[in-house]
Structures are given as structure tokens and as C-alpha cells.
């Protein structure tokens, strides 16, 4: 036993112990290595060779301790032009691809694409800009990128007395009630509401009623007065009760109002 794994140790009847190198004992299963038994080295040698070849011109073929390694070399396929990129494919060799990323103009709102001739398309598209605020105009600007311009006219609620505007901090339309409601009638209380202008008559503003004369606010004609006979009621069925212009009452007894339908009374 020479303690070398790749020798066949034989006891020869004439030559005594013989140690015969056997290269086949050194096979490492890697096709591109030269495997042999080296007695001086004291064991197997596995020399790398240049026998690796995948038949693809653009790969760098190398024999390693793990076997043949084929590394694609994109530069060997030519210089990329514009957005057309040349690369080495391990199966098909040199290829080219249109790379839209190389057309990036750093604008979020543009649609960037590569043409077959290597030139770029950079198309501005307002649809790529959306701040989700209904009252802004969303614009793709060639220098400033997405711009969100508030448009107060988008907020018109059709109510004349509200101040309608686009509030970016609020995130939408504001409709502020104003004091612009005025019907020109002094005795009405003018108010702006969510439904528009409301004019409420205020009878008290027309003065204090006196006797049977009642003051009230008319929505069209302003302060008015009316003679109210009901305020002159003396609780007598047989009297004729009426109101005078000066606010005093007439309570005139009238026998004609009394009739029991008996002829002898």
C-alpha cells in the first residue's frame, strides 16, 4: 500500500510490490478537466482545459472546478443605440430589445416608449395626473410635471348667495354662505341657506298693533295694516261688531240678529 488512492497496488511474484497508476480512478465527472494519477504529486490531478464550447459566439467559455461555465458578454454584440439594447442570450446568441426605461424623461405624467429605430416617444398625458380632487384641472406640464390647478367655476352649486371656490387644503369645493341676500323689503329677515336665499317676514318690525288695527309684513309689499273685525267681538251674538280706521270698535245691537221663529214673541 503506497497510500495513493489512484494506484493499483499489486504484489508481483517477481518484482514484489508494484504501484500501477490508474487514471480512471481520478475521474471527477467534469467533462472539461484532464484527470490523471500523478505519482510524484501523490494523487489525482484535475487540470482545467480549453475544451468548453457552447457554440454561442457571444459567450465567454471557461472550464472551472464546477465544470463548463458560459458567461454572456453583451459588449460583444455591439454598441446599444438610443433605446435599442443589444445583449447576449445563452441560447440564441446576440439579440436586441427595445428598452422603454431608457426613454424615461423623468416626468411622471408622460408615456415613454422606444421605437424600432431607437428613438424615443415621450407623450404628455393628462390622464396620468390625478389628485382625486374634483375641482382641480389636472395637467401634464412638459417642464413642471403634474400640475393641479384649482378651478372655482367647477364648484358652482347654482345658489346665488354662496361663495363657491376650490380649496386644495380642504380637498374639494367650499360653499360659504354670504350676506348678499336682499329682497328690498325692509320688514323681512334676509338669510342665505344651503337652499338659497330665504326671506322671512317679521311682523313685529312693522309696529305694534293698536286696538283692532293689525300691522303685518307682506313679502311683496312690505309693512301693511288690516282692520280685524274679530278683535272687536263683544261675545254678543246679536251685535254687529266691526273695526274702525282709527282702531276703535263698533258694537251695534241689532234685533234682526235675534229670531226664534215664534210669531208671538
mmCIF file with all atom_site columns, N, CA and C in Angstrom, residues 39-72:
data_model
loop_
_atom_site.group_PDB
_atom_site.id
_atom_site.type_symbol
_atom_site.label_atom_id
_atom_site.label_alt_id
_atom_site.label_comp_id
_atom_site.label_asym_id
_atom_site.label_entity_id
_atom_site.label_seq_id
_atom_site.pdbx_PDB_ins_code
_atom_site.Cartn_x
_atom_site.Cartn_y
_atom_site.Cartn_z
_atom_site.occupancy
_atom_site.B_iso_or_equiv
_atom_site.pdbx_formal_charge
_atom_site.auth_seq_id
_atom_site.auth_comp_id
_atom_site.auth_asym_id
_atom_site.auth_atom_id
_atom_site.pdbx_PDB_model_num
ATOM 1   N N  . UNK A 1 39 ? 2.004   10.206 -9.629  1.00 0.00 ? 39 UNK A N  1
ATOM 2   C CA . UNK A 1 39 ? 2.697   9.561  -8.509  1.00 0.00 ? 39 UNK A CA 1
ATOM 3   C C  . UNK A 1 39 ? 3.588   10.535 -7.762  1.00 0.00 ? 39 UNK A C  1
ATOM 4   N N  . UNK A 1 40 ? 4.249   11.450 -8.511  1.00 0.00 ? 40 UNK A N  1
ATOM 5   C CA . UNK A 1 40 ? 5.107   12.421 -7.846  1.00 0.00 ? 40 UNK A CA 1
ATOM 6   C C  . UNK A 1 40 ? 4.269   13.356 -6.955  1.00 0.00 ? 40 UNK A C  1
ATOM 7   N N  . UNK A 1 41 ? 3.083   13.714 -7.444  1.00 0.00 ? 41 UNK A N  1
ATOM 8   C CA . UNK A 1 41 ? 2.194   14.582 -6.674  1.00 0.00 ? 41 UNK A CA 1
ATOM 9   C C  . UNK A 1 41 ? 1.593   13.828 -5.499  1.00 0.00 ? 41 UNK A C  1
ATOM 10  N N  . UNK A 1 42 ? 1.470   12.535 -5.707  1.00 0.00 ? 42 UNK A N  1
ATOM 11  C CA . UNK A 1 42 ? 0.941   11.697 -4.645  1.00 0.00 ? 42 UNK A CA 1
ATOM 12  C C  . UNK A 1 42 ? -0.566  11.554 -4.694  1.00 0.00 ? 42 UNK A C  1
ATOM 13  N N  . UNK A 1 43 ? -1.137  11.711 -5.896  1.00 0.00 ? 43 UNK A N  1
ATOM 14  C CA . UNK A 1 43 ? -2.577  11.552 -6.008  1.00 0.00 ? 43 UNK A CA 1
ATOM 15  C C  . UNK A 1 43 ? -3.092  12.034 -7.354  1.00 0.00 ? 43 UNK A C  1
ATOM 16  N N  . UNK A 1 44 ? -4.378  12.278 -7.398  1.00 0.00 ? 44 UNK A N  1
ATOM 17  C CA . UNK A 1 44 ? -5.025  12.670 -8.656  1.00 0.00 ? 44 UNK A CA 1
ATOM 18  C C  . UNK A 1 44 ? -4.770  14.130 -8.982  1.00 0.00 ? 44 UNK A C  1
ATOM 19  N N  . UNK A 1 45 ? -4.625  14.371 -10.273 1.00 0.00 ? 45 UNK A N  1
ATOM 20  C CA . UNK A 1 45 ? -4.573  15.731 -10.802 1.00 0.00 ? 45 UNK A CA 1
ATOM 21  C C  . UNK A 1 45 ? -5.830  15.947 -11.650 1.00 0.00 ? 45 UNK A C  1
ATOM 22  N N  . UNK A 1 46 ? -6.384  17.221 -11.599 1.00 0.00 ? 46 UNK A N  1
ATOM 23  C CA . UNK A 1 46 ? -7.563  17.576 -12.401 1.00 0.00 ? 46 UNK A CA 1
ATOM 24  C C  . UNK A 1 46 ? -7.248  18.896 -13.086 1.00 0.00 ? 46 UNK A C  1
ATOM 25  N N  . UNK A 1 47 ? -6.656  18.837 -14.255 1.00 0.00 ? 47 UNK A N  1
ATOM 26  C CA . UNK A 1 47 ? -6.239  20.035 -14.959 1.00 0.00 ? 47 UNK A CA 1
ATOM 27  C C  . UNK A 1 47 ? -7.388  20.604 -15.799 1.00 0.00 ? 47 UNK A C  1
ATOM 28  N N  . UNK A 1 48 ? -7.589  21.917 -15.656 1.00 0.00 ? 48 UNK A N  1
ATOM 29  C CA . UNK A 1 48 ? -8.606  22.578 -16.469 1.00 0.00 ? 48 UNK A CA 1
ATOM 30  C C  . UNK A 1 48 ? -8.124  22.663 -17.908 1.00 0.00 ? 48 UNK A C  1
ATOM 31  N N  . UNK A 1 49 ? -9.043  22.484 -18.840 1.00 0.00 ? 49 UNK A N  1
ATOM 32  C CA . UNK A 1 49 ? -8.685  22.531 -20.262 1.00 0.00 ? 49 UNK A CA 1
ATOM 33  C C  . UNK A 1 49 ? -9.501  23.622 -20.947 1.00 0.00 ? 49 UNK A C  1
ATOM 34  N N  . UNK A 1 50 ? -9.250  23.810 -22.230 1.00 0.00 ? 50 UNK A N  1
ATOM 35  C CA . UNK A 1 50 ? -9.995  24.798 -23.026 1.00 0.00 ? 50 UNK A CA 1
ATOM 36  C C  . UNK A 1 50 ? -10.972 24.122 -23.975 1.00 0.00 ? 50 UNK A C  1
ATOM 37  N N  . UNK A 1 51 ? -11.546 23.035 -23.499 1.00 0.00 ? 51 UNK A N  1
ATOM 38  C CA . UNK A 1 51 ? -12.448 22.259 -24.356 1.00 0.00 ? 51 UNK A CA 1
ATOM 39  C C  . UNK A 1 51 ? -13.908 22.701 -24.260 1.00 0.00 ? 51 UNK A C  1
ATOM 40  N N  . UNK A 1 52 ? -14.209 23.686 -23.405 1.00 0.00 ? 52 UNK A N  1
ATOM 41  C CA . UNK A 1 52 ? -15.605 24.144 -23.278 1.00 0.00 ? 52 UNK A CA 1
ATOM 42  C C  . UNK A 1 52 ? -15.996 24.993 -24.480 1.00 0.00 ? 52 UNK A C  1
ATOM 43  N N  . UNK A 1 53 ? -17.102 24.674 -25.090 1.00 0.00 ? 53 UNK A N  1
ATOM 44  C CA . UNK A 1 53 ? -17.603 25.443 -26.242 1.00 0.00 ? 53 UNK A CA 1
ATOM 45  C C  . UNK A 1 53 ? -19.102 25.168 -26.391 1.00 0.00 ? 53 UNK A C  1
ATOM 46  N N  . UNK A 1 54 ? -19.899 26.242 -26.185 1.00 0.00 ? 54 UNK A N  1
ATOM 47  C CA . UNK A 1 54 ? -21.349 26.069 -26.302 1.00 0.00 ? 54 UNK A CA 1
ATOM 48  C C  . UNK A 1 54 ? -21.863 26.436 -27.684 1.00 0.00 ? 54 UNK A C  1
ATOM 49  N N  . UNK A 1 55 ? -20.959 26.857 -28.573 1.00 0.00 ? 55 UNK A N  1
ATOM 50  C CA . UNK A 1 55 ? -21.360 27.205 -29.932 1.00 0.00 ? 55 UNK A CA 1
ATOM 51  C C  . UNK A 1 55 ? -22.016 28.570 -30.045 1.00 0.00 ? 55 UNK A C  1
ATOM 52  N N  . UNK A 1 56 ? -22.044 29.347 -28.959 1.00 0.00 ? 56 UNK A N  1
ATOM 53  C CA . UNK A 1 56 ? -22.612 30.696 -28.965 1.00 0.00 ? 56 UNK A CA 1
ATOM 54  C C  . UNK A 1 56 ? -21.451 31.681 -28.999 1.00 0.00 ? 56 UNK A C  1
ATOM 55  N N  . UNK A 1 57 ? -21.385 32.469 -30.053 1.00 0.00 ? 57 UNK A N  1
ATOM 56  C CA . UNK A 1 57 ? -20.208 33.321 -30.277 1.00 0.00 ? 57 UNK A CA 1
ATOM 57  C C  . UNK A 1 57 ? -20.022 34.389 -29.208 1.00 0.00 ? 57 UNK A C  1
ATOM 58  N N  . UNK A 1 58 ? -21.131 34.831 -28.584 1.00 0.00 ? 58 UNK A N  1
ATOM 59  C CA . UNK A 1 58 ? -21.025 35.968 -27.666 1.00 0.00 ? 58 UNK A CA 1
ATOM 60  C C  . UNK A 1 58 ? -20.810 35.564 -26.213 1.00 0.00 ? 58 UNK A C  1
ATOM 61  N N  . UNK A 1 59 ? -20.610 34.252 -25.937 1.00 0.00 ? 59 UNK A N  1
ATOM 62  C CA . UNK A 1 59 ? -20.353 33.843 -24.558 1.00 0.00 ? 59 UNK A CA 1
ATOM 63  C C  . UNK A 1 59 ? -18.862 33.612 -24.358 1.00 0.00 ? 59 UNK A C  1
ATOM 64  N N  . UNK A 1 60 ? -18.410 33.832 -23.148 1.00 0.00 ? 60 UNK A N  1
ATOM 65  C CA . UNK A 1 60 ? -17.037 33.518 -22.766 1.00 0.00 ? 60 UNK A CA 1
ATOM 66  C C  . UNK A 1 60 ? -17.068 32.148 -22.109 1.00 0.00 ? 60 UNK A C  1
ATOM 67  N N  . UNK A 1 61 ? -16.358 31.171 -22.759 1.00 0.00 ? 61 UNK A N  1
ATOM 68  C CA . UNK A 1 61 ? -16.429 29.777 -22.331 1.00 0.00 ? 61 UNK A CA 1
ATOM 69  C C  . UNK A 1 61 ? -15.237 29.465 -21.431 1.00 0.00 ? 61 UNK A C  1
ATOM 70  N N  . UNK A 1 62 ? -15.526 28.904 -20.267 1.00 0.00 ? 62 UNK A N  1
ATOM 71  C CA . UNK A 1 62 ? -14.464 28.673 -19.289 1.00 0.00 ? 62 UNK A CA 1
ATOM 72  C C  . UNK A 1 62 ? -14.701 27.364 -18.569 1.00 0.00 ? 62 UNK A C  1
ATOM 73  N N  . UNK A 1 63 ? -13.593 26.657 -18.344 1.00 0.00 ? 63 UNK A N  1
ATOM 74  C CA . UNK A 1 63 ? -13.658 25.439 -17.544 1.00 0.00 ? 63 UNK A CA 1
ATOM 75  C C  . UNK A 1 63 ? -13.290 25.792 -16.109 1.00 0.00 ? 63 UNK A C  1
ATOM 76  N N  . UNK A 1 64 ? -14.150 25.391 -15.180 1.00 0.00 ? 64 UNK A N  1
ATOM 77  C CA . UNK A 1 64 ? -13.913 25.667 -13.759 1.00 0.00 ? 64 UNK A CA 1
ATOM 78  C C  . UNK A 1 64 ? -13.982 24.358 -12.985 1.00 0.00 ? 64 UNK A C  1
ATOM 79  N N  . UNK A 1 65 ? -13.749 24.490 -11.688 1.00 0.00 ? 65 UNK A N  1
ATOM 80  C CA . UNK A 1 65 ? -13.836 23.302 -10.828 1.00 0.00 ? 65 UNK A CA 1
ATOM 81  C C  . UNK A 1 65 ? -15.248 22.749 -10.767 1.00 0.00 ? 65 UNK A C  1
ATOM 82  N N  . UNK A 1 66 ? -16.222 23.548 -11.197 1.00 0.00 ? 66 UNK A N  1
ATOM 83  C CA . UNK A 1 66 ? -17.608 23.097 -11.214 1.00 0.00 ? 66 UNK A CA 1
ATOM 84  C C  . UNK A 1 66 ? -18.022 22.597 -12.590 1.00 0.00 ? 66 UNK A C  1
ATOM 85  N N  . UNK A 1 67 ? -17.138 22.706 -13.553 1.00 0.00 ? 67 UNK A N  1
ATOM 86  C CA . UNK A 1 67 ? -17.442 22.309 -14.920 1.00 0.00 ? 67 UNK A CA 1
ATOM 87  C C  . UNK A 1 67 ? -17.432 23.509 -15.848 1.00 0.00 ? 67 UNK A C  1
ATOM 88  N N  . UNK A 1 68 ? -17.987 23.335 -17.045 1.00 0.00 ? 68 UNK A N  1
ATOM 89  C CA . UNK A 1 68 ? -18.007 24.415 -18.029 1.00 0.00 ? 68 UNK A CA 1
ATOM 90  C C  . UNK A 1 68 ? -18.956 25.532 -17.580 1.00 0.00 ? 68 UNK A C  1
ATOM 91  N N  . UNK A 1 69 ? -18.477 26.766 -17.686 1.00 0.00 ? 69 UNK A N  1
ATOM 92  C CA . UNK A 1 69 ? -19.286 27.938 -17.391 1.00 0.00 ? 69 UNK A CA 1
ATOM 93  C C  . UNK A 1 69 ? -19.283 28.832 -18.623 1.00 0.00 ? 69 UNK A C  1
ATOM 94  N N  . UNK A 1 70 ? -20.480 29.227 -19.045 1.00 0.00 ? 70 UNK A N  1
ATOM 95  C CA . UNK A 1 70 ? -20.627 30.065 -20.242 1.00 0.00 ? 70 UNK A CA 1
ATOM 96  C C  . UNK A 1 70 ? -21.213 31.413 -19.810 1.00 0.00 ? 70 UNK A C  1
ATOM 97  N N  . UNK A 1 71 ? -20.390 32.451 -19.883 1.00 0.00 ? 71 UNK A N  1
ATOM 98  C CA . UNK A 1 71 ? -20.784 33.780 -19.406 1.00 0.00 ? 71 UNK A CA 1
ATOM 99  C C  . UNK A 1 71 ? -21.123 34.676 -20.595 1.00 0.00 ? 71 UNK A C  1
ATOM 100 N N  . UNK A 1 72 ? -22.363 35.204 -20.634 1.00 0.00 ? 72 UNK A N  1
ATOM 101 C CA . UNK A 1 72 ? -22.727 36.080 -21.768 1.00 0.00 ? 72 UNK A CA 1
ATOM 102 C C  . UNK A 1 72 ? -21.948 37.397 -21.707 1.00 0.00 ? 72 UNK A C  1
#
